[in-house]
Short mmCIF file of N, CA and C in Angstrom, two decimals:
data_model
loop_
_atom_site.label_atom_id
_atom_site.label_comp_id
_atom_site.label_asym_id
_atom_site.label_seq_id
_atom_site.Cartn_x
_atom_site.Cartn_y
_atom_site.Cartn_z
N MET A 1 -151.40 -30.35 196.82
CA MET A 1 -152.13 -31.58 196.97
C MET A 1 -153.09 -31.73 195.79
N ARG A 2 -152.96 -32.85 195.12
CA ARG A 2 -153.84 -33.16 194.00
C ARG A 2 -154.44 -34.54 194.22
N PHE A 3 -155.70 -34.66 193.82
CA PHE A 3 -156.43 -35.91 194.01
C PHE A 3 -157.16 -36.27 192.73
N HIS A 4 -157.36 -37.56 192.52
CA HIS A 4 -158.09 -38.06 191.36
C HIS A 4 -158.98 -39.21 191.81
N GLY A 5 -160.24 -39.18 191.41
CA GLY A 5 -161.13 -40.27 191.79
C GLY A 5 -162.53 -40.05 191.27
N LYS A 6 -163.39 -41.00 191.63
CA LYS A 6 -164.79 -40.91 191.19
C LYS A 6 -165.66 -40.40 192.34
N VAL A 7 -166.83 -39.94 191.96
CA VAL A 7 -167.75 -39.27 192.88
C VAL A 7 -168.79 -40.23 193.44
N HIS A 8 -169.01 -40.08 194.75
CA HIS A 8 -170.13 -40.70 195.45
C HIS A 8 -170.96 -39.51 195.96
N LYS A 9 -172.14 -39.34 195.42
CA LYS A 9 -172.91 -38.11 195.68
C LYS A 9 -174.04 -38.32 196.68
N PHE A 10 -174.18 -37.33 197.57
CA PHE A 10 -175.22 -37.32 198.58
C PHE A 10 -175.87 -35.94 198.58
N GLY A 11 -176.96 -35.78 199.31
CA GLY A 11 -177.72 -34.53 199.32
C GLY A 11 -177.30 -33.57 200.41
N ASN A 12 -178.27 -32.77 200.84
CA ASN A 12 -178.08 -31.77 201.88
C ASN A 12 -178.22 -32.40 203.27
N ASP A 13 -177.65 -31.72 204.26
CA ASP A 13 -177.83 -32.06 205.67
C ASP A 13 -177.44 -33.49 206.01
N VAL A 14 -176.34 -33.95 205.46
CA VAL A 14 -175.82 -35.27 205.82
C VAL A 14 -175.18 -35.13 207.19
N ASN A 15 -175.85 -35.71 208.19
CA ASN A 15 -175.36 -35.53 209.55
C ASN A 15 -174.34 -36.60 209.93
N THR A 16 -173.68 -36.39 211.05
CA THR A 16 -172.60 -37.29 211.46
C THR A 16 -173.12 -38.69 211.79
N ASP A 17 -174.39 -38.83 212.14
CA ASP A 17 -174.95 -40.17 212.37
C ASP A 17 -175.15 -40.91 211.05
N TYR A 18 -175.39 -40.18 209.96
CA TYR A 18 -175.42 -40.82 208.64
C TYR A 18 -174.00 -41.19 208.20
N ILE A 19 -173.03 -40.37 208.56
CA ILE A 19 -171.65 -40.65 208.17
C ILE A 19 -171.17 -41.92 208.87
N ILE A 20 -171.35 -41.98 210.19
CA ILE A 20 -171.02 -43.19 210.93
C ILE A 20 -172.04 -43.32 212.06
N SER A 21 -172.87 -44.34 211.95
CA SER A 21 -173.97 -44.55 212.87
C SER A 21 -173.47 -44.75 214.31
N GLY A 22 -174.24 -44.21 215.25
CA GLY A 22 -173.91 -44.36 216.67
C GLY A 22 -173.81 -45.81 217.11
N LYS A 23 -174.52 -46.71 216.41
CA LYS A 23 -174.46 -48.12 216.81
C LYS A 23 -173.06 -48.70 216.61
N TYR A 24 -172.22 -48.04 215.82
CA TYR A 24 -170.84 -48.49 215.63
C TYR A 24 -169.85 -47.63 216.41
N LYS A 25 -170.03 -46.32 216.40
CA LYS A 25 -169.00 -45.46 216.98
C LYS A 25 -168.88 -45.59 218.49
N PHE A 26 -169.87 -46.20 219.13
CA PHE A 26 -169.76 -46.41 220.57
C PHE A 26 -169.25 -47.82 220.90
N LYS A 27 -169.09 -48.67 219.89
CA LYS A 27 -168.62 -50.04 220.11
C LYS A 27 -167.11 -50.18 219.96
N THR A 28 -166.51 -49.33 219.12
CA THR A 28 -165.08 -49.47 218.85
C THR A 28 -164.46 -48.12 218.49
N LEU A 29 -163.20 -48.01 218.73
CA LEU A 29 -162.43 -46.86 218.28
C LEU A 29 -161.50 -47.24 217.12
N ASP A 30 -161.62 -48.48 216.65
CA ASP A 30 -160.80 -48.96 215.53
C ASP A 30 -161.31 -48.31 214.24
N MET A 31 -160.55 -47.36 213.72
CA MET A 31 -160.98 -46.61 212.54
C MET A 31 -161.11 -47.49 211.30
N ASN A 32 -160.31 -48.52 211.20
CA ASN A 32 -160.45 -49.42 210.05
C ASN A 32 -161.79 -50.16 210.10
N GLU A 33 -162.24 -50.49 211.29
CA GLU A 33 -163.56 -51.12 211.44
C GLU A 33 -164.68 -50.12 211.18
N LEU A 34 -164.56 -48.93 211.74
CA LEU A 34 -165.58 -47.91 211.52
C LEU A 34 -165.70 -47.54 210.04
N ALA A 35 -164.57 -47.52 209.34
CA ALA A 35 -164.58 -47.17 207.91
C ALA A 35 -165.48 -48.08 207.10
N LYS A 36 -165.61 -49.31 207.51
CA LYS A 36 -166.45 -50.28 206.79
C LYS A 36 -167.94 -49.92 206.85
N HIS A 37 -168.29 -49.01 207.76
CA HIS A 37 -169.70 -48.64 207.96
C HIS A 37 -170.00 -47.19 207.58
N VAL A 38 -169.05 -46.49 206.99
CA VAL A 38 -169.26 -45.10 206.58
C VAL A 38 -170.41 -45.03 205.58
N MET A 39 -171.31 -44.12 205.81
CA MET A 39 -172.43 -43.79 204.92
C MET A 39 -173.42 -44.94 204.72
N GLU A 40 -173.32 -46.01 205.48
CA GLU A 40 -174.15 -47.18 205.19
C GLU A 40 -175.64 -46.95 205.42
N ASP A 41 -176.02 -45.99 206.26
CA ASP A 41 -177.44 -45.69 206.42
C ASP A 41 -178.02 -45.03 205.17
N LEU A 42 -177.18 -44.37 204.38
CA LEU A 42 -177.62 -43.75 203.13
C LEU A 42 -177.36 -44.64 201.92
N ASP A 43 -176.31 -45.44 201.99
CA ASP A 43 -175.96 -46.36 200.91
C ASP A 43 -175.31 -47.59 201.55
N PRO A 44 -176.08 -48.66 201.76
CA PRO A 44 -175.55 -49.84 202.46
C PRO A 44 -174.30 -50.45 201.82
N ASP A 45 -174.09 -50.23 200.53
CA ASP A 45 -172.93 -50.80 199.83
C ASP A 45 -171.80 -49.79 199.62
N PHE A 46 -171.89 -48.65 200.29
CA PHE A 46 -170.92 -47.57 200.05
C PHE A 46 -169.48 -48.04 200.14
N TYR A 47 -169.11 -48.66 201.24
CA TYR A 47 -167.70 -49.03 201.46
C TYR A 47 -167.18 -49.94 200.35
N SER A 48 -168.00 -50.86 199.89
CA SER A 48 -167.56 -51.79 198.84
C SER A 48 -167.42 -51.10 197.48
N LYS A 49 -168.04 -49.94 197.31
CA LYS A 49 -167.98 -49.21 196.04
C LYS A 49 -166.77 -48.27 195.95
N VAL A 50 -166.18 -47.98 197.09
CA VAL A 50 -165.10 -46.98 197.13
C VAL A 50 -163.79 -47.57 196.61
N THR A 51 -163.17 -46.80 195.74
CA THR A 51 -161.81 -47.06 195.29
C THR A 51 -160.93 -46.01 195.97
N PRO A 52 -159.76 -46.37 196.48
CA PRO A 52 -158.92 -45.35 197.13
C PRO A 52 -158.75 -44.12 196.25
N GLY A 53 -159.00 -42.95 196.84
CA GLY A 53 -158.90 -41.68 196.13
C GLY A 53 -160.23 -41.09 195.75
N ASP A 54 -161.32 -41.84 195.91
CA ASP A 54 -162.64 -41.34 195.55
C ASP A 54 -163.05 -40.15 196.41
N PHE A 55 -164.15 -39.51 196.00
CA PHE A 55 -164.66 -38.32 196.67
C PHE A 55 -166.08 -38.54 197.17
N ILE A 56 -166.39 -37.94 198.30
CA ILE A 56 -167.78 -37.74 198.70
C ILE A 56 -168.13 -36.33 198.27
N VAL A 57 -169.25 -36.19 197.57
CA VAL A 57 -169.75 -34.89 197.13
C VAL A 57 -171.15 -34.74 197.68
N ALA A 58 -171.45 -33.56 198.23
CA ALA A 58 -172.76 -33.35 198.86
C ALA A 58 -173.22 -31.92 198.64
N GLY A 59 -174.42 -31.66 199.14
CA GLY A 59 -175.00 -30.33 199.06
C GLY A 59 -174.55 -29.47 200.23
N SER A 60 -175.52 -28.86 200.89
CA SER A 60 -175.23 -27.93 201.98
C SER A 60 -175.24 -28.63 203.34
N ASN A 61 -174.49 -28.05 204.27
CA ASN A 61 -174.50 -28.43 205.68
C ASN A 61 -174.02 -29.86 205.91
N PHE A 62 -173.00 -30.28 205.17
CA PHE A 62 -172.45 -31.62 205.36
C PHE A 62 -171.79 -31.71 206.73
N GLY A 63 -172.06 -32.80 207.45
CA GLY A 63 -171.42 -33.04 208.74
C GLY A 63 -172.11 -32.40 209.92
N CYS A 64 -173.37 -31.99 209.75
CA CYS A 64 -174.10 -31.44 210.89
C CYS A 64 -174.31 -32.54 211.93
N GLY A 65 -174.55 -32.16 213.15
CA GLY A 65 -174.78 -33.16 214.20
C GLY A 65 -173.71 -33.10 215.27
N SER A 66 -173.28 -34.25 215.71
CA SER A 66 -172.35 -34.31 216.84
C SER A 66 -170.97 -33.75 216.47
N SER A 67 -170.21 -33.47 217.50
CA SER A 67 -168.88 -32.88 217.29
C SER A 67 -167.76 -33.90 217.40
N ARG A 68 -168.09 -35.18 217.44
CA ARG A 68 -167.06 -36.21 217.58
C ARG A 68 -166.19 -36.30 216.32
N GLU A 69 -164.92 -36.59 216.53
CA GLU A 69 -163.98 -36.68 215.40
C GLU A 69 -164.09 -37.99 214.64
N GLN A 70 -164.90 -38.95 215.13
CA GLN A 70 -165.00 -40.23 214.42
C GLN A 70 -165.52 -40.07 213.00
N ALA A 71 -166.41 -39.11 212.76
CA ALA A 71 -167.00 -38.96 211.42
C ALA A 71 -165.94 -38.65 210.37
N PRO A 72 -165.16 -37.58 210.50
CA PRO A 72 -164.14 -37.34 209.46
C PRO A 72 -163.04 -38.41 209.45
N LEU A 73 -162.70 -38.95 210.61
CA LEU A 73 -161.68 -40.00 210.63
C LEU A 73 -162.16 -41.25 209.91
N ALA A 74 -163.41 -41.63 210.12
CA ALA A 74 -163.94 -42.82 209.45
C ALA A 74 -163.97 -42.61 207.93
N ILE A 75 -164.31 -41.41 207.48
CA ILE A 75 -164.28 -41.10 206.05
C ILE A 75 -162.86 -41.24 205.52
N LYS A 76 -161.91 -40.68 206.23
CA LYS A 76 -160.51 -40.76 205.82
C LYS A 76 -160.04 -42.21 205.73
N TYR A 77 -160.38 -43.01 206.73
CA TYR A 77 -159.98 -44.42 206.74
C TYR A 77 -160.73 -45.27 205.71
N ALA A 78 -161.82 -44.73 205.16
CA ALA A 78 -162.55 -45.42 204.09
C ALA A 78 -161.92 -45.14 202.73
N ASN A 79 -160.76 -44.49 202.72
CA ASN A 79 -159.99 -44.19 201.51
C ASN A 79 -160.61 -43.11 200.64
N ILE A 80 -161.41 -42.23 201.25
CA ILE A 80 -161.94 -41.06 200.54
C ILE A 80 -160.86 -39.98 200.60
N SER A 81 -160.52 -39.41 199.44
CA SER A 81 -159.43 -38.42 199.42
C SER A 81 -159.88 -37.05 199.88
N ALA A 82 -161.17 -36.70 199.66
CA ALA A 82 -161.66 -35.38 200.06
C ALA A 82 -163.18 -35.40 200.03
N VAL A 83 -163.77 -34.46 200.77
CA VAL A 83 -165.20 -34.24 200.74
C VAL A 83 -165.43 -32.86 200.12
N LEU A 84 -166.29 -32.83 199.11
CA LEU A 84 -166.65 -31.59 198.43
C LEU A 84 -168.11 -31.30 198.72
N ALA A 85 -168.42 -30.10 199.17
CA ALA A 85 -169.80 -29.76 199.48
C ALA A 85 -170.02 -28.26 199.30
N LYS A 86 -171.29 -27.88 199.19
CA LYS A 86 -171.62 -26.45 199.11
C LYS A 86 -171.28 -25.75 200.41
N SER A 87 -171.50 -26.44 201.54
CA SER A 87 -171.12 -25.90 202.85
C SER A 87 -171.00 -27.05 203.84
N PHE A 88 -170.31 -26.76 204.93
CA PHE A 88 -170.05 -27.75 205.98
C PHE A 88 -170.51 -27.20 207.32
N ALA A 89 -170.92 -28.10 208.19
CA ALA A 89 -171.13 -27.72 209.58
C ALA A 89 -169.77 -27.30 210.13
N ARG A 90 -169.76 -26.24 210.91
CA ARG A 90 -168.50 -25.64 211.37
C ARG A 90 -167.61 -26.61 212.14
N ILE A 91 -168.19 -27.37 213.07
CA ILE A 91 -167.39 -28.30 213.87
C ILE A 91 -166.84 -29.43 213.00
N PHE A 92 -167.66 -29.96 212.09
CA PHE A 92 -167.18 -31.02 211.20
C PHE A 92 -166.01 -30.51 210.37
N TYR A 93 -166.13 -29.30 209.85
CA TYR A 93 -165.07 -28.70 209.02
C TYR A 93 -163.76 -28.64 209.80
N ARG A 94 -163.82 -28.13 211.02
CA ARG A 94 -162.61 -28.04 211.86
C ARG A 94 -162.05 -29.41 212.17
N ASN A 95 -162.92 -30.35 212.53
CA ASN A 95 -162.45 -31.70 212.84
C ASN A 95 -161.82 -32.36 211.62
N ALA A 96 -162.39 -32.13 210.45
CA ALA A 96 -161.83 -32.72 209.23
C ALA A 96 -160.41 -32.21 208.99
N ILE A 97 -160.22 -30.91 209.03
CA ILE A 97 -158.87 -30.34 208.82
C ILE A 97 -157.93 -30.88 209.91
N ASN A 98 -158.39 -30.88 211.15
CA ASN A 98 -157.54 -31.34 212.26
C ASN A 98 -157.13 -32.80 212.12
N THR A 99 -157.97 -33.62 211.48
CA THR A 99 -157.65 -35.04 211.31
C THR A 99 -156.99 -35.33 209.97
N GLY A 100 -156.81 -34.29 209.14
CA GLY A 100 -156.12 -34.47 207.87
C GLY A 100 -157.01 -34.86 206.70
N LEU A 101 -158.32 -34.65 206.82
CA LEU A 101 -159.25 -34.93 205.72
C LEU A 101 -159.55 -33.64 204.98
N PRO A 102 -159.15 -33.52 203.71
CA PRO A 102 -159.47 -32.31 202.96
C PRO A 102 -160.98 -32.14 202.77
N VAL A 103 -161.48 -30.95 203.06
CA VAL A 103 -162.87 -30.58 202.85
C VAL A 103 -162.89 -29.28 202.06
N LEU A 104 -163.63 -29.30 200.96
CA LEU A 104 -163.60 -28.16 200.04
C LEU A 104 -165.00 -27.67 199.75
N GLU A 105 -165.20 -26.37 199.86
CA GLU A 105 -166.48 -25.77 199.53
C GLU A 105 -166.49 -25.36 198.07
N CYS A 106 -167.54 -25.79 197.37
CA CYS A 106 -167.68 -25.45 195.96
C CYS A 106 -169.12 -25.69 195.54
N ASP A 107 -169.46 -25.25 194.34
CA ASP A 107 -170.77 -25.53 193.77
C ASP A 107 -170.76 -26.98 193.29
N THR A 108 -171.60 -27.80 193.88
CA THR A 108 -171.61 -29.22 193.54
C THR A 108 -172.74 -29.59 192.57
N ASP A 109 -173.46 -28.59 192.06
CA ASP A 109 -174.60 -28.87 191.17
C ASP A 109 -174.18 -29.52 189.86
N LEU A 110 -172.98 -29.25 189.39
CA LEU A 110 -172.52 -29.80 188.11
C LEU A 110 -171.69 -31.08 188.28
N ILE A 111 -171.76 -31.66 189.47
CA ILE A 111 -171.04 -32.90 189.76
C ILE A 111 -172.07 -33.98 190.07
N ASP A 112 -171.99 -35.09 189.37
CA ASP A 112 -172.93 -36.19 189.55
C ASP A 112 -172.21 -37.45 190.02
N ALA A 113 -172.98 -38.36 190.59
CA ALA A 113 -172.44 -39.65 191.02
C ALA A 113 -171.77 -40.33 189.83
N GLY A 114 -170.59 -40.86 190.07
CA GLY A 114 -169.84 -41.55 189.03
C GLY A 114 -168.92 -40.67 188.21
N ASP A 115 -169.09 -39.35 188.28
CA ASP A 115 -168.17 -38.46 187.56
C ASP A 115 -166.75 -38.69 188.07
N VAL A 116 -165.79 -38.46 187.20
CA VAL A 116 -164.37 -38.57 187.56
C VAL A 116 -163.82 -37.16 187.69
N LEU A 117 -163.17 -36.89 188.82
CA LEU A 117 -162.66 -35.55 189.12
C LEU A 117 -161.16 -35.57 189.35
N ASP A 118 -160.55 -34.43 189.01
CA ASP A 118 -159.20 -34.10 189.45
C ASP A 118 -159.36 -32.86 190.32
N VAL A 119 -158.83 -32.92 191.54
CA VAL A 119 -158.92 -31.81 192.48
C VAL A 119 -157.52 -31.29 192.74
N ASP A 120 -157.34 -30.00 192.55
CA ASP A 120 -156.07 -29.33 192.84
C ASP A 120 -156.31 -28.41 194.02
N LEU A 121 -155.94 -28.89 195.19
CA LEU A 121 -156.21 -28.17 196.43
C LEU A 121 -155.43 -26.86 196.51
N ALA A 122 -154.17 -26.90 196.18
CA ALA A 122 -153.32 -25.71 196.31
C ALA A 122 -153.75 -24.58 195.38
N ASN A 123 -154.20 -24.93 194.17
CA ASN A 123 -154.58 -23.91 193.19
C ASN A 123 -156.07 -23.64 193.18
N GLY A 124 -156.85 -24.39 193.95
CA GLY A 124 -158.25 -24.08 194.16
C GLY A 124 -159.19 -24.34 193.00
N PHE A 125 -159.05 -25.52 192.38
CA PHE A 125 -160.02 -25.84 191.34
C PHE A 125 -160.21 -27.35 191.21
N ILE A 126 -161.32 -27.69 190.57
CA ILE A 126 -161.68 -29.07 190.27
C ILE A 126 -161.87 -29.16 188.77
N ILE A 127 -161.38 -30.23 188.18
CA ILE A 127 -161.69 -30.54 186.79
C ILE A 127 -162.61 -31.75 186.81
N ASN A 128 -163.82 -31.57 186.29
CA ASN A 128 -164.73 -32.70 186.13
C ASN A 128 -164.38 -33.32 184.78
N ARG A 129 -163.63 -34.41 184.81
CA ARG A 129 -163.16 -35.07 183.59
C ARG A 129 -164.32 -35.66 182.79
N THR A 130 -165.37 -36.07 183.47
CA THR A 130 -166.52 -36.66 182.78
C THR A 130 -167.24 -35.62 181.93
N LYS A 131 -167.36 -34.40 182.46
CA LYS A 131 -168.11 -33.34 181.77
C LYS A 131 -167.20 -32.29 181.13
N ASP A 132 -165.88 -32.43 181.32
CA ASP A 132 -164.91 -31.49 180.79
C ASP A 132 -165.22 -30.04 181.20
N ILE A 133 -165.42 -29.85 182.52
CA ILE A 133 -165.65 -28.51 183.05
C ILE A 133 -164.72 -28.27 184.24
N ARG A 134 -164.46 -27.00 184.47
CA ARG A 134 -163.63 -26.56 185.60
C ARG A 134 -164.54 -25.90 186.63
N ILE A 135 -164.35 -26.25 187.90
CA ILE A 135 -165.17 -25.73 188.98
C ILE A 135 -164.24 -25.08 190.00
N ALA A 136 -164.55 -23.83 190.35
CA ALA A 136 -163.75 -23.12 191.35
C ALA A 136 -164.04 -23.68 192.74
N VAL A 137 -163.02 -23.65 193.58
CA VAL A 137 -163.11 -24.09 194.97
C VAL A 137 -162.80 -22.91 195.86
N LYS A 138 -163.54 -22.77 196.95
CA LYS A 138 -163.21 -21.74 197.93
C LYS A 138 -161.81 -22.04 198.46
N PRO A 139 -160.86 -21.12 198.26
CA PRO A 139 -159.47 -21.42 198.64
C PRO A 139 -159.29 -21.62 200.15
N LEU A 140 -158.40 -22.54 200.47
CA LEU A 140 -158.03 -22.77 201.86
C LEU A 140 -156.82 -21.91 202.21
N PRO A 141 -156.76 -21.40 203.43
CA PRO A 141 -155.55 -20.67 203.85
C PRO A 141 -154.33 -21.60 203.80
N GLN A 142 -153.19 -21.03 203.54
CA GLN A 142 -151.95 -21.81 203.42
C GLN A 142 -151.68 -22.67 204.65
N VAL A 143 -151.98 -22.15 205.83
CA VAL A 143 -151.71 -22.93 207.04
C VAL A 143 -152.57 -24.19 207.06
N MET A 144 -153.80 -24.10 206.56
CA MET A 144 -154.65 -25.30 206.49
C MET A 144 -154.11 -26.31 205.49
N ILE A 145 -153.59 -25.83 204.39
CA ILE A 145 -152.99 -26.73 203.40
C ILE A 145 -151.77 -27.42 204.01
N LYS A 146 -150.98 -26.68 204.78
CA LYS A 146 -149.83 -27.29 205.46
C LYS A 146 -150.28 -28.35 206.46
N ILE A 147 -151.34 -28.05 207.22
CA ILE A 147 -151.86 -29.01 208.19
C ILE A 147 -152.30 -30.28 207.46
N LEU A 148 -153.01 -30.12 206.35
CA LEU A 148 -153.45 -31.28 205.57
C LEU A 148 -152.26 -32.05 205.00
N ASN A 149 -151.27 -31.34 204.48
CA ASN A 149 -150.08 -32.00 203.94
C ASN A 149 -149.34 -32.79 205.01
N ASP A 150 -149.40 -32.32 206.25
CA ASP A 150 -148.72 -33.00 207.36
C ASP A 150 -149.55 -34.13 207.94
N GLY A 151 -150.78 -34.32 207.46
CA GLY A 151 -151.61 -35.41 207.94
C GLY A 151 -152.57 -35.04 209.05
N GLY A 152 -152.66 -33.76 209.38
CA GLY A 152 -153.57 -33.30 210.42
C GLY A 152 -152.86 -32.39 211.40
N LEU A 153 -153.63 -31.89 212.36
CA LEU A 153 -153.09 -30.90 213.30
C LEU A 153 -152.03 -31.48 214.24
N ALA A 154 -152.27 -32.66 214.80
CA ALA A 154 -151.29 -33.25 215.72
C ALA A 154 -149.95 -33.50 215.03
N PRO A 155 -149.92 -34.13 213.85
CA PRO A 155 -148.63 -34.30 213.17
C PRO A 155 -147.98 -32.97 212.80
N HIS A 156 -148.80 -31.98 212.45
CA HIS A 156 -148.27 -30.64 212.13
C HIS A 156 -147.58 -30.04 213.36
N PHE A 157 -148.23 -30.14 214.52
CA PHE A 157 -147.63 -29.61 215.75
C PHE A 157 -146.37 -30.38 216.13
N ARG A 158 -146.37 -31.69 215.95
CA ARG A 158 -145.16 -32.47 216.25
C ARG A 158 -144.02 -32.04 215.34
N LYS A 159 -144.33 -31.76 214.10
CA LYS A 159 -143.31 -31.39 213.13
C LYS A 159 -142.73 -30.00 213.40
N TYR A 160 -143.59 -29.02 213.76
CA TYR A 160 -143.16 -27.63 213.88
C TYR A 160 -143.17 -27.09 215.31
N GLY A 161 -143.73 -27.84 216.24
CA GLY A 161 -143.82 -27.33 217.61
C GLY A 161 -144.92 -26.29 217.78
N GLY A 162 -145.83 -26.19 216.85
CA GLY A 162 -146.92 -25.22 216.85
C GLY A 162 -147.35 -24.97 215.42
N PHE A 163 -148.13 -23.91 215.21
CA PHE A 163 -148.54 -23.56 213.84
C PHE A 163 -147.35 -23.03 213.05
N ASN A 164 -147.24 -23.45 211.81
CA ASN A 164 -146.20 -22.92 210.91
C ASN A 164 -146.90 -22.08 209.85
N PHE A 165 -146.73 -20.75 209.95
CA PHE A 165 -147.37 -19.83 209.04
C PHE A 165 -146.46 -19.45 207.85
N ASP A 166 -145.24 -19.98 207.84
CA ASP A 166 -144.31 -19.63 206.76
C ASP A 166 -144.54 -20.46 205.53
#
């Protein structure tokens, strides 16, 4: 899996209510509608700035807060190809993989808003094209890469009848 896009940068402790405010997630389950409101409490124009394939980049503890799957799903439906952060809240990380949203742990200090990145998930690195630097990514287990390639856990299970470790 390889991705190319520009960076939308946020800080530490971005909680799930910042990702998708409760005032929306309790009104509808339509992910296309929820996607229009992703990150709007931190950047009211976020959705209009996103080009398909872009990245959310953050500091530590991204996705802290509630355990609902709407947060990673809304990010995915907002055409974000992956979230890169120093660390993730454990439940958000699991929900992201399960819903087919790539989440990668890496040092985000050398990545700024507007930078253009190439992300190689399988080989575990990022190329910051703007700064011409390579950034290592904490590698994902092969089974997680397969789950992401299949679009999430449910499609993976439908395809293989369970986990495929081969």
